[in-house]
mmCIF file of C-alpha atoms in Angstrom:
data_model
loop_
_atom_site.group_PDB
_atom_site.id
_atom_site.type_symbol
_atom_site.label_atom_id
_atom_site.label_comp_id
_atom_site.label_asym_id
_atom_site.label_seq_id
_atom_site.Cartn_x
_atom_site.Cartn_y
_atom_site.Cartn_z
ATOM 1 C CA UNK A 1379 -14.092 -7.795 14.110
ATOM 2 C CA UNK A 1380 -13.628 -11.305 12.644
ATOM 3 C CA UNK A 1381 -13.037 -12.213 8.735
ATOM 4 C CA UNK A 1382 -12.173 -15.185 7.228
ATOM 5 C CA UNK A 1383 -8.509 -16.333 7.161
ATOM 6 C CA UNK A 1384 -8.641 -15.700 3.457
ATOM 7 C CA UNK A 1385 -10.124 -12.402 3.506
ATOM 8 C CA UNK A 1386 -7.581 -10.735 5.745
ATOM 9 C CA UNK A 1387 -5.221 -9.161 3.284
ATOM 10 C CA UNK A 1388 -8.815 -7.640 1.512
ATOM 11 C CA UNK A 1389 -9.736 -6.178 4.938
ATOM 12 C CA UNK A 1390 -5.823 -5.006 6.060
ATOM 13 C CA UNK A 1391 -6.118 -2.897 2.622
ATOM 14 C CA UNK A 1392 -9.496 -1.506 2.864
ATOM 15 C CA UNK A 1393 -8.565 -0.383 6.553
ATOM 16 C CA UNK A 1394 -5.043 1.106 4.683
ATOM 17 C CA UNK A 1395 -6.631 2.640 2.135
ATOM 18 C CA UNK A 1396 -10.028 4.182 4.236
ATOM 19 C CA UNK A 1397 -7.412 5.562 6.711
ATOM 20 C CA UNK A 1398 -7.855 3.589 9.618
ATOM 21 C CA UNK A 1399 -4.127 2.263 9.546
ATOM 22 C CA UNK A 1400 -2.299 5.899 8.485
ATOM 23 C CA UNK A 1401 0.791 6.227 6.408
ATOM 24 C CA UNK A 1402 4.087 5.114 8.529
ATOM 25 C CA UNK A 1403 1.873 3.948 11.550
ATOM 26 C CA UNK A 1404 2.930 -0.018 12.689
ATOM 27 C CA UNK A 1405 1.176 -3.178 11.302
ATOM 28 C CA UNK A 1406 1.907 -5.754 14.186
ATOM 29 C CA UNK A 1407 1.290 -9.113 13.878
ATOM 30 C CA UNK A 1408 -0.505 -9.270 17.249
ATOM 31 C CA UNK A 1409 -1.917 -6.216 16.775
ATOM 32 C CA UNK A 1410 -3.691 -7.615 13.421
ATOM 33 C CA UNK A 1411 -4.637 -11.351 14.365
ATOM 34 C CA UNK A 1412 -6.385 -9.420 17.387
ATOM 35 C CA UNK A 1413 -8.456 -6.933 14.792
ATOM 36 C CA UNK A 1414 -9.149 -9.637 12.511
ATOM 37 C CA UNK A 1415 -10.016 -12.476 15.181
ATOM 38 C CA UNK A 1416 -7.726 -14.661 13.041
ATOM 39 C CA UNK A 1417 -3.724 -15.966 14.027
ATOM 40 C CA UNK A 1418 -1.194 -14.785 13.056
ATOM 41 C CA UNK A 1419 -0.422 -16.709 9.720
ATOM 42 C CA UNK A 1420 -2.936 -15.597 7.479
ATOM 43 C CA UNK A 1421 -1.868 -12.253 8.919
ATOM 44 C CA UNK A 1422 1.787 -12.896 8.419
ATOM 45 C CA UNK A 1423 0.668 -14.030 4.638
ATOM 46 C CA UNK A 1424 -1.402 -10.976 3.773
ATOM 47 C CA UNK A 1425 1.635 -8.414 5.041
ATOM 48 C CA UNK A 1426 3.886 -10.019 1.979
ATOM 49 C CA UNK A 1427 1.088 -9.815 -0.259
ATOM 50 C CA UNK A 1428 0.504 -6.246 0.883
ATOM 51 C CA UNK A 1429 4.634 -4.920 0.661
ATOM 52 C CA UNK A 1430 4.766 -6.664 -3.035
ATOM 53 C CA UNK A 1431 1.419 -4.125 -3.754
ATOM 54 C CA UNK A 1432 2.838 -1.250 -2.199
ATOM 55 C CA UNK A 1433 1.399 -0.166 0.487
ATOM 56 C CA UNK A 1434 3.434 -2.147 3.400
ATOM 57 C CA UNK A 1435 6.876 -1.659 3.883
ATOM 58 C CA UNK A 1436 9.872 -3.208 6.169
ATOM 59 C CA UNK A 1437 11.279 -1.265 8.169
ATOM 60 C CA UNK A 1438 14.333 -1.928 10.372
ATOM 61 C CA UNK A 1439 13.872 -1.808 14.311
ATOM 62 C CA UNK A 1440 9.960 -1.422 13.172
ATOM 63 C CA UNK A 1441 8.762 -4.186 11.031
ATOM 64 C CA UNK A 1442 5.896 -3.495 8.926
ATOM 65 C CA UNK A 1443 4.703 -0.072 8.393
ATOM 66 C CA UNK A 1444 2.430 1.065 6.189
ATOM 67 C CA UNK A 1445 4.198 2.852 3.060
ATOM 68 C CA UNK A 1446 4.423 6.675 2.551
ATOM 69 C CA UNK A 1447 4.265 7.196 -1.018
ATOM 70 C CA UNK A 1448 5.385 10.384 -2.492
ATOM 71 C CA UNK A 1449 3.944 12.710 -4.617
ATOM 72 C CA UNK A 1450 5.918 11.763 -7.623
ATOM 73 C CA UNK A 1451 4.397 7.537 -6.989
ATOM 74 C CA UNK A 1452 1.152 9.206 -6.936
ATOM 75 C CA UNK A 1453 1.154 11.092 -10.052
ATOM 76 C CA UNK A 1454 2.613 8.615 -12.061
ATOM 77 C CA UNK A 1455 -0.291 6.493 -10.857
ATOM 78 C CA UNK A 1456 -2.721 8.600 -12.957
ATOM 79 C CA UNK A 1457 -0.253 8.312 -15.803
ATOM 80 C CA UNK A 1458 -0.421 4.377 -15.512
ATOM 81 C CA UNK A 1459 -4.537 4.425 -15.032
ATOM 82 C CA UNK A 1460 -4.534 6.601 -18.567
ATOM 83 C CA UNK A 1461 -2.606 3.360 -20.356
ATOM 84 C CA UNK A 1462 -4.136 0.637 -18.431
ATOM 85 C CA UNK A 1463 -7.722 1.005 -18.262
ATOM 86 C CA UNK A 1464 -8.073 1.779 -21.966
ATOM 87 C CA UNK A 1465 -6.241 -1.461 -22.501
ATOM 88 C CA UNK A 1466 -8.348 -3.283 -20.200
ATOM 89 C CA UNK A 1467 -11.606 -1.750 -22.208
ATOM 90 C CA UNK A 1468 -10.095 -3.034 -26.057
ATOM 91 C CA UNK A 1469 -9.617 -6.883 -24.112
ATOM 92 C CA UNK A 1470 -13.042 -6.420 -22.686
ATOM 93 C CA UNK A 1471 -14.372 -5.619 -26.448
ATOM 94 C CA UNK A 1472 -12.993 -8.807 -27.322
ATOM 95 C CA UNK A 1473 -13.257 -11.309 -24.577
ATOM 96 C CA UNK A 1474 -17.029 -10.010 -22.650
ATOM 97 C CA UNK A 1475 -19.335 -12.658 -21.977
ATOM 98 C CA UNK A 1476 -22.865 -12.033 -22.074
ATOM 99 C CA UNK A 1477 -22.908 -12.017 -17.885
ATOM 100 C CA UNK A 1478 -20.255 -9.051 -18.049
ATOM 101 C CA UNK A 1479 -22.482 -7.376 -20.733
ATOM 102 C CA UNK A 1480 -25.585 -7.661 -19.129
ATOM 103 C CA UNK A 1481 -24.520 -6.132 -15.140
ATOM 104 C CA UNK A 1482 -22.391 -3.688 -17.335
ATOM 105 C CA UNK A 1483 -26.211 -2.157 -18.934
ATOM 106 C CA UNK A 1484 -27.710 -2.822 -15.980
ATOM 107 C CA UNK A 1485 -24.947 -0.497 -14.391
ATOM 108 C CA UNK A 1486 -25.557 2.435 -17.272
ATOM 109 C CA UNK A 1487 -29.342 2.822 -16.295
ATOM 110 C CA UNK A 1488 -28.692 2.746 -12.651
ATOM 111 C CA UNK A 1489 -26.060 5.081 -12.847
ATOM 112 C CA UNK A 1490 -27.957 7.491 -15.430
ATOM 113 C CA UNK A 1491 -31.204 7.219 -12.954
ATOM 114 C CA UNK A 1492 -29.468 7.729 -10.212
ATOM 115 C CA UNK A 1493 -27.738 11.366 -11.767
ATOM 116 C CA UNK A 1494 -30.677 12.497 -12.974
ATOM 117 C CA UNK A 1495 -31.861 12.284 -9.714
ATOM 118 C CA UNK A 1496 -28.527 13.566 -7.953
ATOM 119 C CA UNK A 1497 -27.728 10.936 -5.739
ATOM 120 C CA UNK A 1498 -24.103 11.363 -5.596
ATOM 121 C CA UNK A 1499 -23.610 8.764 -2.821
ATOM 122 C CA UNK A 1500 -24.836 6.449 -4.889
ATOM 123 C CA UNK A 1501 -23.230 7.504 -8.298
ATOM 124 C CA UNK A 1502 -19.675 6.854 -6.275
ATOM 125 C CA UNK A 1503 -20.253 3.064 -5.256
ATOM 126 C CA UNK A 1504 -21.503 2.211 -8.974
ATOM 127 C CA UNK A 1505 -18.857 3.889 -10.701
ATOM 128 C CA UNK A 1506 -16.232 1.663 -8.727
ATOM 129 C CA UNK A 1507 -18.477 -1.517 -9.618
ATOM 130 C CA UNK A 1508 -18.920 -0.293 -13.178
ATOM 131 C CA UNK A 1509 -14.841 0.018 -13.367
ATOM 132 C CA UNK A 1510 -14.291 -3.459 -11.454
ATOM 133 C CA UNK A 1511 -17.146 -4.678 -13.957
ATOM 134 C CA UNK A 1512 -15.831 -3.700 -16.752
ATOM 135 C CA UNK A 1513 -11.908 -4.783 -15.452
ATOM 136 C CA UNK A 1514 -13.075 -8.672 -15.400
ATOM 137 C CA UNK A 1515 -14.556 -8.408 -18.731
ATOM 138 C CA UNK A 1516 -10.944 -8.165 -19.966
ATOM 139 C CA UNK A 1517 -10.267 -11.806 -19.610
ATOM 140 C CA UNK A 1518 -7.172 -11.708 -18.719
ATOM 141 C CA UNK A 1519 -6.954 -12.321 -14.601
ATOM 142 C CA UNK A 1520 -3.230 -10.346 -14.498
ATOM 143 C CA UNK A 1521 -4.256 -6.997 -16.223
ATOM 144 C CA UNK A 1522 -7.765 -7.453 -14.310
ATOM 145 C CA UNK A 1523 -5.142 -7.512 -11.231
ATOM 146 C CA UNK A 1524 -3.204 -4.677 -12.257
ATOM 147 C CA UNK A 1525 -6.693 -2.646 -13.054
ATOM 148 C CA UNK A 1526 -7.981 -3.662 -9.244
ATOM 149 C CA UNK A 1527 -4.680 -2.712 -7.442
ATOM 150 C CA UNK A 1528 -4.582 0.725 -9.337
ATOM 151 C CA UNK A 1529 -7.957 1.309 -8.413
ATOM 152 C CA UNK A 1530 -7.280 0.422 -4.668
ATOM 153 C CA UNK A 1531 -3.857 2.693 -4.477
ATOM 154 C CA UNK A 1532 -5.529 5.275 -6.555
ATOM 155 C CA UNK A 1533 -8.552 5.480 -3.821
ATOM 156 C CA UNK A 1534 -5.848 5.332 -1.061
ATOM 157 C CA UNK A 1535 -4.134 8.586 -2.714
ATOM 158 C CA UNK A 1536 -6.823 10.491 -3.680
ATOM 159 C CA UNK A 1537 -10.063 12.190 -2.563
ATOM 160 C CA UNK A 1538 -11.970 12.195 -6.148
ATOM 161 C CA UNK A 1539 -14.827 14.613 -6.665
ATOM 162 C CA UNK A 1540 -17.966 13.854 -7.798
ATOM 163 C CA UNK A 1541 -18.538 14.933 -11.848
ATOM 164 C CA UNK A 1542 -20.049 18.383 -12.478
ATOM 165 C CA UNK A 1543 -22.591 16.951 -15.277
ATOM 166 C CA UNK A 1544 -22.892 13.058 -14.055
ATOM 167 C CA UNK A 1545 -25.559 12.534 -16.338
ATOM 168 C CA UNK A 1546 -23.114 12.839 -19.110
ATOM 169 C CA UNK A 1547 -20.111 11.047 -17.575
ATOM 170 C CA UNK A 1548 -23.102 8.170 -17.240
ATOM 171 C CA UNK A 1549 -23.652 8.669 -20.862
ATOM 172 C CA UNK A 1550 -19.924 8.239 -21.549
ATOM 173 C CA UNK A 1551 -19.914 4.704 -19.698
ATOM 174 C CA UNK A 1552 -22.701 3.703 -21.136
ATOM 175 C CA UNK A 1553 -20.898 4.554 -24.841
ATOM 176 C CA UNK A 1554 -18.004 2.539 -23.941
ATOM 177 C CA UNK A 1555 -20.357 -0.525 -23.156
ATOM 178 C CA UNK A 1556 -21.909 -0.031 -26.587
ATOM 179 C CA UNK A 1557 -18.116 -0.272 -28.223
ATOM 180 C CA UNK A 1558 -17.528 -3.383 -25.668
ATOM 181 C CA UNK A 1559 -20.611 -5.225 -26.711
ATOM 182 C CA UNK A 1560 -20.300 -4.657 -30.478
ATOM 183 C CA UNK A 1561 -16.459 -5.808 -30.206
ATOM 184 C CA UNK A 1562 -15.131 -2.866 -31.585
ATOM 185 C CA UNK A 1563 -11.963 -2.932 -29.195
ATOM 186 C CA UNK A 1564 -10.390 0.367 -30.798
ATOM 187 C CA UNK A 1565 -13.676 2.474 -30.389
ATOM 188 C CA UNK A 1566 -13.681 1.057 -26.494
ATOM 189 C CA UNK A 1567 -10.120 1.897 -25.887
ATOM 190 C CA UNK A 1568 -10.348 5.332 -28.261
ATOM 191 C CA UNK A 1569 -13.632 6.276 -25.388
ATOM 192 C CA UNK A 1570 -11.981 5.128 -22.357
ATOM 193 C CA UNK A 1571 -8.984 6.868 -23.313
ATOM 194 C CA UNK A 1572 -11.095 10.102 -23.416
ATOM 195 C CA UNK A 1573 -13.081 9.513 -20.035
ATOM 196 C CA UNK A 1574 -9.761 8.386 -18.142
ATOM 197 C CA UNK A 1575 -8.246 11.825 -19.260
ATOM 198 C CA UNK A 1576 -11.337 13.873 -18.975
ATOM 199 C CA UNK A 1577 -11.856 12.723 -14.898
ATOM 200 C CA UNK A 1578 -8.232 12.722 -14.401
ATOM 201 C CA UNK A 1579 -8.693 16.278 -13.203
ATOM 202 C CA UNK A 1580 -11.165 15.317 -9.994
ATOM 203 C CA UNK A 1581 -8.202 13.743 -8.724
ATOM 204 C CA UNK A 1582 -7.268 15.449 -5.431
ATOM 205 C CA UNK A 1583 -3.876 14.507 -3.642
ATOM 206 C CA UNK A 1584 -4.478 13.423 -0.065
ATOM 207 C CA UNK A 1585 -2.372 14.946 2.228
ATOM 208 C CA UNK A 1586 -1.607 13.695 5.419
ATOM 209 C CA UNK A 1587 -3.018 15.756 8.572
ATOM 210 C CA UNK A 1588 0.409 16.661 9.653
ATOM 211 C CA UNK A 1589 1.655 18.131 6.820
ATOM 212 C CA UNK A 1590 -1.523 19.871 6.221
ATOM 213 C CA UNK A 1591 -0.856 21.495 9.481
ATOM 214 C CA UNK A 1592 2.932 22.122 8.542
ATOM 215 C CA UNK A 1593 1.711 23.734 5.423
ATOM 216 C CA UNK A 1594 -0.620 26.106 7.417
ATOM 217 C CA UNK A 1595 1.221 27.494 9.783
ATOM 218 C CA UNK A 1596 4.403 28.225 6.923
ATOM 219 C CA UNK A 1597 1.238 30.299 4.920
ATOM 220 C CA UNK A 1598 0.275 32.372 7.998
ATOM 221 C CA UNK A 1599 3.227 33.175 8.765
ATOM 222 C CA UNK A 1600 4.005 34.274 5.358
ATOM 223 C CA UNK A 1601 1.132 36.463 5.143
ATOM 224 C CA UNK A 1602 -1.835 36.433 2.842
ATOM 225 C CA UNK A 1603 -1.318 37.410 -1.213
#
């Protein structure tokens, strides 16, 4: 697998956050520059930029590891997204150009074609671009940062299940592009605010195989209520 020098901290993440590299497992330098067909600068460049995110961590006698984030980091994650991305909707209402406006409707028929029809699949990849859409429209590239690296730790942290009535979630998103392209920043924070909380419930914790296991064996042994 080779990526371009400057892509390497991108792929390093998406390879944390898919599972590839699990929680508390090694990062090498070697080990990476050999993944990545790249040396091991750009690699040694993307760990830093990777510990100041959160999810690589020194550790002594082991170097870099990817992080193990509690329960507690992860909740208060959520709690962060419910602040932030009604934020980054009210800057979007303000600052959109007519390029974020018009992949933003473009988005909103996809998406509500693609739940009437039920393809879930597909509902999943442009949700994330809708959210990543609608994240640059804020014009402001450090809360479009902060909106992108919640996104990323949230997807590393939880599994998120797919919307009982997606047509309606669809119709949400395409409300809060209405608010966004009007400019009416408080309506577009007000229905972000509301869609943030009402999905904040799909949210399932990821737990880590081990502990699964760990957590098995205690119930069985305990008997079944």
């Amino acid at each position: 697998m080779r990526v371009p020098a400057r892509s390497v901290c991108t792929a390093i993440r998406d390879d944390i956050v898919s599972g590839v590299f699990e929680r508390g497992s090694r990062l090498t330098e070697d080990q990476l520059a050999r993944r990545y067909g790249v040396s091991r600068v750009p690699v040694r460049e993307a760990l830093r930029t990777l510990q100041s995110e959160g999810f690589v961590v020194t550790r002594r006698h082991a170097g870099a590891c990817v992080a193990e984030p509690t329960e507690q980091e992860a909740a208060d994650l959520l709690e962060i997204r419910l602040l932030l991305e009604p934020l980054g909707a009210a800057r979007a209402a303000q600052r959109r150009t007519e390029a974020h406006l018009k992949v933003l409707r473009g988005l909103v028929r996809l998406g509500q074609d693609r739940a009437r029809r039920g393809q879930g699949e597909d509902l999943r990849s442009l949700g994330a671009w809708f959210h990543e859409t609608l994240a640059r429209a804020c014009g402001s590239p450090g809360l479009t940062a902060l909106l992108t690296q919640l996104r990323h730790k949230i997807a590393w942290m939880y599994a998120v299940e797919q919307p009982a009535r997606p047509v309606e979630a669809w119709a949400e998103h395409g409300a809060i592009v209405d608010a966004v392209a009007r400019g009416d920043a408080e309506r577009a924070r007000a229905l972000t605010a509301l869609h943030a909380e009402r999905t904040t419930g799909a949210h399932r914790l990821r737990i880590p195989a081990a502990v699964r296991t760990s957590q098995h064996s205690v119930n069985t042994a305990g008997g079944r209520i």
